[in-house]
């Protein structure tokens, strides 16, 4: 029953009483006759199938060429990033970048400097995909050109900012640049709008140094902050894609979860820490990244060689198996220095393999060997 402005329409009531249907005014016999004499309606016919799509061989060939070109670009980009990771005596270094698309806009770079110092940069270019990748390549080139002048981080970022404004007029870049003195563990850093670096000890400490992103103002100036990384401590550099990783329901990972994940790693060694963070990000996002995720993690090795090798064993086999493996391998006779360790190393292969299996034993021996090489170079 129709209602208009809260009232039942009397007009519609009268109409429905007079003509309840379109056939109500016909005689009943006529309706019956038509029902009996009319032929049944034919069953509906299915629509003809659509014609097969026209195969454009030229378009398919071009699509394959584009895919091959993208794969080549991915390989070149990953090669640039992987090539940059150095081996620093006395330090463990791990760097990883996960692009949200075929190509990423995050970047990092390591550069040897004068007086034994080492430059370390991490950055994030605005945008995604191919345009961001092109800006990333230009920003990396500008940075390497300016960093080779061996100026301090603040002066270097100011020069890179001018170069970015000249070469990438419609793009913005966040960049953190620090210089490390490996023997003392002292770092000096400047920041152009990037996430703060984290020093990982028994607690997390942010190095709060700020500045405008590159490509905003050609007169931007940057400040510096210095800190010391003690033996056993780590330094975590990361892009905002890590803390802003988005779950399917829209919830972001957040800094608090990042801090909890970092502190949950007992040894907090770069390789294990990076693996745990990558696993969490992929689980959190169901494998679908909304932004590139990049991390650079450095850890200063312990001064005591025996303590460092114990940490290596715990990292490879787990803390719960450390004591049993340690007692089995050394039986109270622990080598005194790096050379004694190197002489003993070939004899550890068989008992380690008997306890751990071939693959894990090989990994353990390799990690101990790398540690011994570091201590020999530092000594």
CSV table of C-alpha atoms in Angstrom, one decimal:
chain,number,residue,atom,x,y,z
A,1,UNK,CA,0.0,0.0,0.0
A,2,UNK,CA,1.5,3.3,-1.1
A,3,UNK,CA,2.3,5.9,1.5
A,4,UNK,CA,2.8,9.5,0.7
A,5,UNK,CA,4.0,11.9,3.3
A,6,UNK,CA,3.0,9.4,6.0
A,7,UNK,CA,-0.5,8.9,4.5
A,8,UNK,CA,-2.0,6.1,2.5
A,9,UNK,CA,-3.0,7.3,-1.0
A,10,UNK,CA,-6.7,6.8,-1.5
A,11,UNK,CA,-6.3,7.2,-5.3
A,12,UNK,CA,-4.0,4.2,-5.5
A,13,UNK,CA,-6.4,2.1,-3.3
A,14,UNK,CA,-9.3,2.9,-5.7
A,15,UNK,CA,-7.2,2.0,-8.8
A,16,UNK,CA,-6.0,-1.3,-7.3
A,17,UNK,CA,-9.6,-2.2,-6.5
A,18,UNK,CA,-10.8,-1.4,-10.0
A,19,UNK,CA,-7.9,-2.9,-12.0
A,20,UNK,CA,-6.0,-5.4,-9.8
A,21,UNK,CA,-4.2,-6.6,-13.0
A,22,UNK,CA,-4.0,-5.8,-16.6
A,23,UNK,CA,-6.2,-8.8,-17.5
A,24,UNK,CA,-8.9,-8.2,-14.8
A,25,UNK,CA,-11.3,-6.5,-17.2
A,26,UNK,CA,-11.4,-9.4,-19.7
A,27,UNK,CA,-14.0,-12.1,-19.4
A,28,UNK,CA,-12.9,-15.2,-17.6
A,29,UNK,CA,-13.8,-17.4,-20.6
A,30,UNK,CA,-11.6,-15.4,-22.9
A,31,UNK,CA,-8.7,-15.7,-20.6
A,32,UNK,CA,-9.3,-19.5,-20.3
A,33,UNK,CA,-9.5,-19.9,-24.0
A,34,UNK,CA,-6.4,-18.1,-24.7
A,35,UNK,CA,-4.6,-20.2,-22.1
A,36,UNK,CA,-5.8,-23.4,-23.7
A,37,UNK,CA,-5.2,-22.4,-27.4
A,38,UNK,CA,-2.0,-20.4,-27.2
A,39,UNK,CA,1.1,-22.4,-28.0
A,40,UNK,CA,3.7,-22.7,-25.2
A,41,UNK,CA,6.4,-20.2,-25.3
A,42,UNK,CA,9.6,-21.5,-26.9
A,43,UNK,CA,12.4,-22.1,-24.5
A,44,UNK,CA,14.9,-19.3,-24.3
A,45,UNK,CA,17.9,-19.8,-26.5
A,46,UNK,CA,21.4,-19.4,-25.1
A,47,UNK,CA,23.3,-16.4,-26.6
A,48,UNK,CA,25.9,-17.4,-29.1
A,49,UNK,CA,29.4,-17.8,-27.7
A,50,UNK,CA,31.6,-14.7,-28.1
A,51,UNK,CA,34.1,-14.9,-31.0
A,52,UNK,CA,37.6,-16.0,-30.0
A,53,UNK,CA,39.9,-13.1,-29.2
A,54,UNK,CA,42.1,-12.0,-32.0
A,55,UNK,CA,45.7,-12.9,-31.3
A,56,UNK,CA,47.9,-9.9,-32.0
A,57,UNK,CA,51.3,-11.5,-32.5
A,58,UNK,CA,53.0,-8.1,-32.6
A,59,UNK,CA,51.4,-7.1,-29.3
A,60,UNK,CA,52.4,-10.3,-27.7
A,61,UNK,CA,56.0,-10.0,-28.9
A,62,UNK,CA,56.2,-6.4,-27.6
A,63,UNK,CA,54.8,-7.6,-24.2
A,64,UNK,CA,57.5,-10.2,-24.0
A,65,UNK,CA,60.2,-7.6,-24.9
A,66,UNK,CA,58.9,-5.3,-22.1
A,67,UNK,CA,59.0,-8.1,-19.6
A,68,UNK,CA,62.6,-9.0,-20.6
A,69,UNK,CA,63.5,-5.3,-20.3
A,70,UNK,CA,62.0,-5.1,-16.9
A,71,UNK,CA,63.8,-8.2,-15.8
A,72,UNK,CA,67.1,-6.7,-17.0
A,73,UNK,CA,66.3,-3.5,-15.1
A,74,UNK,CA,65.6,-5.5,-12.0
A,75,UNK,CA,68.8,-7.4,-12.3
A,76,UNK,CA,70.8,-4.2,-12.8
A,77,UNK,CA,69.2,-2.5,-9.9
A,78,UNK,CA,69.7,-5.4,-7.5
A,79,UNK,CA,73.3,-5.7,-8.8
A,80,UNK,CA,73.9,-2.1,-7.9
A,81,UNK,CA,72.6,-2.7,-4.4
A,82,UNK,CA,74.3,-6.0,-3.7
A,83,UNK,CA,77.6,-4.8,-5.1
A,84,UNK,CA,77.6,-2.0,-2.6
A,85,UNK,CA,77.6,-4.1,0.6
A,86,UNK,CA,81.2,-4.2,1.8
A,87,UNK,CA,83.2,-6.5,4.1
A,88,UNK,CA,84.3,-4.3,7.1
A,89,UNK,CA,86.9,-5.9,9.4
A,90,UNK,CA,85.5,-6.1,12.9
A,91,UNK,CA,81.9,-5.6,11.8
A,92,UNK,CA,79.1,-7.7,10.5
A,93,UNK,CA,77.0,-6.0,7.7
A,94,UNK,CA,73.7,-7.1,6.1
A,95,UNK,CA,71.7,-5.0,3.6
A,96,UNK,CA,68.4,-6.0,2.0
A,97,UNK,CA,65.8,-4.3,-0.2
A,98,UNK,CA,62.3,-5.6,-1.0
A,99,UNK,CA,60.7,-3.6,-3.9
A,100,UNK,CA,56.9,-3.2,-3.8
A,101,UNK,CA,56.8,-3.5,-7.6
A,102,UNK,CA,59.1,-4.8,-10.2
A,103,UNK,CA,61.5,-1.9,-9.6
A,104,UNK,CA,62.1,0.0,-6.4
A,105,UNK,CA,62.8,3.5,-5.3
A,106,UNK,CA,64.8,2.7,-2.2
A,107,UNK,CA,68.6,2.9,-2.3
A,108,UNK,CA,71.6,2.4,-0.1
A,109,UNK,CA,75.3,2.7,-0.7
A,110,UNK,CA,78.7,2.0,1.0
A,111,UNK,CA,81.7,4.0,0.1
A,112,UNK,CA,85.3,3.8,1.3
A,113,UNK,CA,86.6,7.2,2.4
A,114,UNK,CA,90.0,8.7,3.4
A,115,UNK,CA,91.6,7.9,6.7
A,116,UNK,CA,90.0,4.5,6.9
A,117,UNK,CA,86.5,5.9,7.4
A,118,UNK,CA,83.5,4.4,5.6
A,119,UNK,CA,80.5,6.2,4.2
A,120,UNK,CA,77.1,4.5,4.5
A,121,UNK,CA,73.9,6.0,3.0
A,122,UNK,CA,70.3,4.9,2.9
A,123,UNK,CA,67.5,6.7,1.0
A,124,UNK,CA,64.0,6.6,-0.3
A,125,UNK,CA,62.8,8.3,-3.5
A,126,UNK,CA,59.3,9.5,-3.9
A,127,UNK,CA,57.0,7.4,-6.1
A,128,UNK,CA,57.0,3.8,-7.1
A,129,UNK,CA,57.8,1.6,-10.1
A,130,UNK,CA,59.9,2.7,-13.1
A,131,UNK,CA,59.8,6.5,-12.4
A,132,UNK,CA,61.1,5.9,-8.9
A,133,UNK,CA,63.8,3.5,-10.1
A,134,UNK,CA,65.1,6.2,-12.5
A,135,UNK,CA,65.1,8.8,-9.8
A,136,UNK,CA,66.9,6.3,-7.5
A,137,UNK,CA,69.7,5.8,-10.1
A,138,UNK,CA,70.1,9.5,-10.5
A,139,UNK,CA,70.1,10.1,-6.7
A,140,UNK,CA,72.7,7.4,-6.2
A,141,UNK,CA,75.0,8.8,-8.9
A,142,UNK,CA,74.8,12.3,-7.4
A,143,UNK,CA,75.5,11.0,-3.9
A,144,UNK,CA,78.5,9.0,-5.0
A,145,UNK,CA,79.9,12.0,-6.8
A,146,UNK,CA,79.6,14.3,-3.8
A,147,UNK,CA,80.6,11.7,-1.2
A,148,UNK,CA,83.9,11.1,-2.9
A,149,UNK,CA,84.9,14.6,-2.0
A,150,UNK,CA,85.4,13.3,1.6
A,151,UNK,CA,83.5,16.2,3.1
A,152,UNK,CA,81.5,15.8,6.4
A,153,UNK,CA,78.0,14.4,6.2
A,154,UNK,CA,76.2,17.7,6.5
A,155,UNK,CA,78.2,19.4,3.7
A,156,UNK,CA,77.8,16.3,1.6
A,157,UNK,CA,74.0,16.2,1.9
A,158,UNK,CA,73.7,19.9,1.1
A,159,UNK,CA,75.7,19.3,-2.1
A,160,UNK,CA,73.5,16.3,-2.9
A,161,UNK,CA,70.4,18.4,-2.3
A,162,UNK,CA,71.5,20.9,-5.0
A,163,UNK,CA,72.3,18.1,-7.4
A,164,UNK,CA,68.9,16.5,-6.8
A,165,UNK,CA,67.2,19.8,-7.5
A,166,UNK,CA,69.1,20.1,-10.7
A,167,UNK,CA,68.8,16.5,-12.0
A,168,UNK,CA,65.4,15.5,-10.5
A,169,UNK,CA,63.3,18.7,-10.6
A,170,UNK,CA,60.0,16.9,-9.9
A,171,UNK,CA,61.1,14.4,-7.3
A,172,UNK,CA,61.9,14.3,-3.6
A,173,UNK,CA,64.4,12.1,-1.8
A,174,UNK,CA,64.9,11.3,1.9
A,175,UNK,CA,68.5,10.4,2.7
A,176,UNK,CA,70.5,9.5,5.8
A,177,UNK,CA,74.3,9.7,5.4
A,178,UNK,CA,76.8,8.6,8.1
A,179,UNK,CA,80.5,8.2,8.2
A,180,UNK,CA,81.9,5.3,10.3
A,181,UNK,CA,85.3,4.9,11.8
A,182,UNK,CA,85.5,1.1,12.1
A,183,UNK,CA,88.2,0.8,14.7
A,184,UNK,CA,86.7,3.2,17.2
A,185,UNK,CA,83.1,2.6,16.3
A,186,UNK,CA,82.3,6.3,16.1
A,187,UNK,CA,79.7,7.4,13.6
A,188,UNK,CA,78.8,10.9,12.5
A,189,UNK,CA,75.5,11.3,10.6
A,190,UNK,CA,73.3,13.9,8.9
A,191,UNK,CA,69.7,13.4,7.9
A,192,UNK,CA,67.6,14.7,5.1
A,193,UNK,CA,64.0,13.8,6.2
A,194,UNK,CA,64.8,10.1,6.6
A,195,UNK,CA,63.7,7.8,9.5
A,196,UNK,CA,66.1,8.0,12.5
A,197,UNK,CA,68.8,5.4,12.8
A,198,UNK,CA,68.5,3.0,15.7
A,199,UNK,CA,71.3,1.9,18.0
A,200,UNK,CA,70.5,-1.6,19.4
A,201,UNK,CA,71.9,-2.5,22.8
A,202,UNK,CA,69.9,-3.8,25.7
A,203,UNK,CA,67.5,-1.1,24.7
A,204,UNK,CA,66.7,0.8,21.5
A,205,UNK,CA,68.1,4.3,21.1
A,206,UNK,CA,67.1,6.6,18.3
A,207,UNK,CA,69.6,9.1,16.9
A,208,UNK,CA,67.3,12.1,16.5
A,209,UNK,CA,68.9,14.2,13.8
A,210,UNK,CA,66.5,16.0,11.4
A,211,UNK,CA,66.6,18.0,8.2
A,212,UNK,CA,64.5,18.7,5.1
A,213,UNK,CA,64.3,16.0,2.4
A,214,UNK,CA,66.4,16.5,-0.7
A,215,UNK,CA,64.8,18.3,-3.6
A,216,UNK,CA,62.7,20.8,-1.5
A,217,UNK,CA,64.8,23.9,-0.9
A,218,UNK,CA,68.2,24.6,-2.6
A,219,UNK,CA,69.3,26.5,0.5
A,220,UNK,CA,68.7,23.6,3.0
A,221,UNK,CA,71.4,23.2,5.6
A,222,UNK,CA,71.9,20.0,7.7
A,223,UNK,CA,73.2,19.3,11.2
A,224,UNK,CA,75.3,16.4,12.4
A,225,UNK,CA,75.1,14.1,15.4
A,226,UNK,CA,77.9,11.8,16.6
A,227,UNK,CA,77.7,8.6,18.6
A,228,UNK,CA,79.8,5.5,19.4
A,229,UNK,CA,78.8,1.9,18.6
A,230,UNK,CA,80.3,-0.3,21.4
A,231,UNK,CA,81.4,-3.9,20.8
A,232,UNK,CA,78.4,-6.1,20.6
A,233,UNK,CA,76.0,-3.3,19.7
A,234,UNK,CA,74.2,-2.9,16.3
A,235,UNK,CA,73.1,-0.1,14.1
A,236,UNK,CA,69.8,-0.4,12.2
A,237,UNK,CA,69.0,1.9,9.2
A,238,UNK,CA,65.7,1.4,7.5
A,239,UNK,CA,63.2,3.1,5.2
A,240,UNK,CA,59.6,4.0,6.3
A,241,UNK,CA,58.2,1.1,4.3
A,242,UNK,CA,59.2,-1.2,7.2
A,243,UNK,CA,57.2,0.5,9.9
A,244,UNK,CA,54.4,1.5,7.4
A,245,UNK,CA,53.9,-2.1,6.1
A,246,UNK,CA,50.2,-2.5,5.8
A,247,UNK,CA,48.1,-5.5,6.7
A,248,UNK,CA,45.1,-6.5,4.5
A,249,UNK,CA,42.8,-4.7,7.1
A,250,UNK,CA,44.8,-1.5,6.8
A,251,UNK,CA,46.6,-1.7,10.1
A,252,UNK,CA,50.3,-0.7,9.8
A,253,UNK,CA,53.2,-2.6,11.5
A,254,UNK,CA,54.3,0.5,13.5
A,255,UNK,CA,57.4,1.4,15.4
A,256,UNK,CA,56.3,-0.4,18.6
A,257,UNK,CA,56.1,-3.8,16.8
A,258,UNK,CA,59.5,-3.1,15.1
A,259,UNK,CA,61.1,-2.4,18.5
A,260,UNK,CA,59.6,-5.6,20.0
A,261,UNK,CA,60.9,-7.7,17.0
A,262,UNK,CA,64.4,-6.3,17.3
A,263,UNK,CA,64.6,-6.8,21.1
A,264,UNK,CA,63.2,-10.4,20.7
A,265,UNK,CA,66.4,-11.4,18.8
A,266,UNK,CA,68.7,-12.8,21.5
A,267,UNK,CA,72.0,-12.2,19.6
A,268,UNK,CA,70.7,-9.3,17.5
A,269,UNK,CA,73.1,-10.2,14.8
A,270,UNK,CA,72.5,-8.6,11.4
A,271,UNK,CA,71.8,-11.7,9.3
A,272,UNK,CA,69.3,-13.2,11.8
A,273,UNK,CA,67.7,-9.8,12.6
A,274,UNK,CA,67.2,-9.0,8.9
A,275,UNK,CA,65.7,-12.4,8.3
A,276,UNK,CA,63.3,-12.1,11.2
A,277,UNK,CA,62.1,-8.6,10.1
A,278,UNK,CA,61.6,-9.7,6.5
A,279,UNK,CA,59.6,-12.7,7.7
A,280,UNK,CA,57.4,-10.5,9.8
A,281,UNK,CA,56.8,-8.0,7.1
A,282,UNK,CA,55.8,-10.7,4.6
A,283,UNK,CA,53.5,-12.3,7.1
A,284,UNK,CA,52.0,-9.0,8.2
A,285,UNK,CA,51.2,-7.9,4.6
A,286,UNK,CA,50.4,-11.4,3.2
A,287,UNK,CA,53.2,-10.9,0.8
A,288,UNK,CA,51.7,-7.7,-0.8
A,289,UNK,CA,53.9,-4.7,-0.1
A,290,UNK,CA,52.4,-1.2,-0.5
A,291,UNK,CA,55.9,0.4,-0.3
A,292,UNK,CA,59.5,-0.6,-0.7
A,293,UNK,CA,61.2,-2.0,2.4
A,294,UNK,CA,65.0,-1.6,2.8
A,295,UNK,CA,67.3,-2.3,5.8
A,296,UNK,CA,71.0,-1.8,6.5
A,297,UNK,CA,72.2,-3.5,9.7
A,298,UNK,CA,75.7,-3.2,11.1
A,299,UNK,CA,77.0,-4.9,14.3
A,300,UNK,CA,80.4,-4.3,15.9
A,301,UNK,CA,82.0,-7.6,16.9
A,302,UNK,CA,83.0,-8.3,20.5
A,303,UNK,CA,86.6,-7.6,21.5
A,304,UNK,CA,86.9,-11.0,23.1
A,305,UNK,CA,87.3,-13.6,20.3
A,306,UNK,CA,85.9,-16.5,22.4
A,307,UNK,CA,82.8,-14.6,23.3
A,308,UNK,CA,82.3,-13.6,19.7
A,309,UNK,CA,82.6,-17.2,18.5
A,310,UNK,CA,80.1,-18.3,21.1
A,311,UNK,CA,77.7,-15.7,19.7
A,312,UNK,CA,78.3,-17.0,16.2
A,313,UNK,CA,77.5,-20.5,17.3
A,314,UNK,CA,74.3,-19.4,19.0
A,315,UNK,CA,73.3,-17.4,15.9
A,316,UNK,CA,73.7,-20.5,13.7
A,317,UNK,CA,72.3,-23.3,15.9
A,318,UNK,CA,70.3,-21.4,18.5
A,319,UNK,CA,71.0,-20.5,22.1
A,320,UNK,CA,69.4,-23.7,23.4
A,321,UNK,CA,72.0,-25.9,21.7
A,322,UNK,CA,75.0,-23.7,22.4
A,323,UNK,CA,76.3,-25.2,25.5
A,324,UNK,CA,75.9,-28.8,24.4
A,325,UNK,CA,77.7,-28.1,21.1
A,326,UNK,CA,80.4,-26.0,22.8
A,327,UNK,CA,81.2,-28.8,25.3
A,328,UNK,CA,81.2,-31.4,22.5
A,329,UNK,CA,83.5,-29.5,20.2
A,330,UNK,CA,86.1,-28.2,22.7
A,331,UNK,CA,85.8,-30.4,25.8
A,332,UNK,CA,87.2,-27.6,28.0
A,333,UNK,CA,90.2,-26.9,25.7
A,334,UNK,CA,89.3,-23.6,24.0
A,335,UNK,CA,91.9,-22.0,21.6
A,336,UNK,CA,93.6,-19.0,23.0
A,337,UNK,CA,93.9,-16.8,19.9
A,338,UNK,CA,92.8,-16.5,16.2
A,339,UNK,CA,95.7,-18.6,14.9
A,340,UNK,CA,95.0,-21.4,17.3
A,341,UNK,CA,91.4,-21.3,16.2
A,342,UNK,CA,92.3,-21.5,12.6
A,343,UNK,CA,94.5,-24.6,13.2
A,344,UNK,CA,91.6,-26.2,15.1
A,345,UNK,CA,88.9,-25.4,12.5
A,346,UNK,CA,89.5,-28.3,10.1
A,347,UNK,CA,89.1,-30.7,13.0
A,348,UNK,CA,85.7,-29.3,14.0
A,349,UNK,CA,84.0,-30.3,10.7
A,350,UNK,CA,83.4,-34.0,11.5
A,351,UNK,CA,82.0,-33.6,15.0
A,352,UNK,CA,79.9,-30.6,14.0
A,353,UNK,CA,78.5,-32.6,11.1
A,354,UNK,CA,77.7,-35.5,13.3
A,355,UNK,CA,75.6,-33.3,15.6
A,356,UNK,CA,74.1,-30.8,13.1
A,357,UNK,CA,74.1,-32.4,9.7
A,358,UNK,CA,76.1,-31.5,6.7
A,359,UNK,CA,74.4,-28.2,5.7
A,360,UNK,CA,74.3,-26.6,9.2
A,361,UNK,CA,77.8,-27.8,10.0
A,362,UNK,CA,79.1,-26.2,6.8
A,363,UNK,CA,77.3,-22.9,7.6
A,364,UNK,CA,78.8,-22.9,11.1
A,365,UNK,CA,82.4,-23.5,10.0
A,366,UNK,CA,82.0,-20.8,7.3
A,367,UNK,CA,80.7,-18.2,9.8
A,368,UNK,CA,83.6,-19.0,12.3
A,369,UNK,CA,86.1,-18.7,9.5
A,370,UNK,CA,84.7,-15.3,8.5
A,371,UNK,CA,85.0,-14.2,12.1
A,372,UNK,CA,88.6,-15.3,12.4
A,373,UNK,CA,89.4,-13.4,9.2
A,374,UNK,CA,88.0,-10.3,10.7
A,375,UNK,CA,90.0,-10.6,13.9
A,376,UNK,CA,93.2,-11.3,12.0
A,377,UNK,CA,92.7,-8.1,9.9
A,378,UNK,CA,91.8,-6.0,12.9
A,379,UNK,CA,94.7,-7.2,15.0
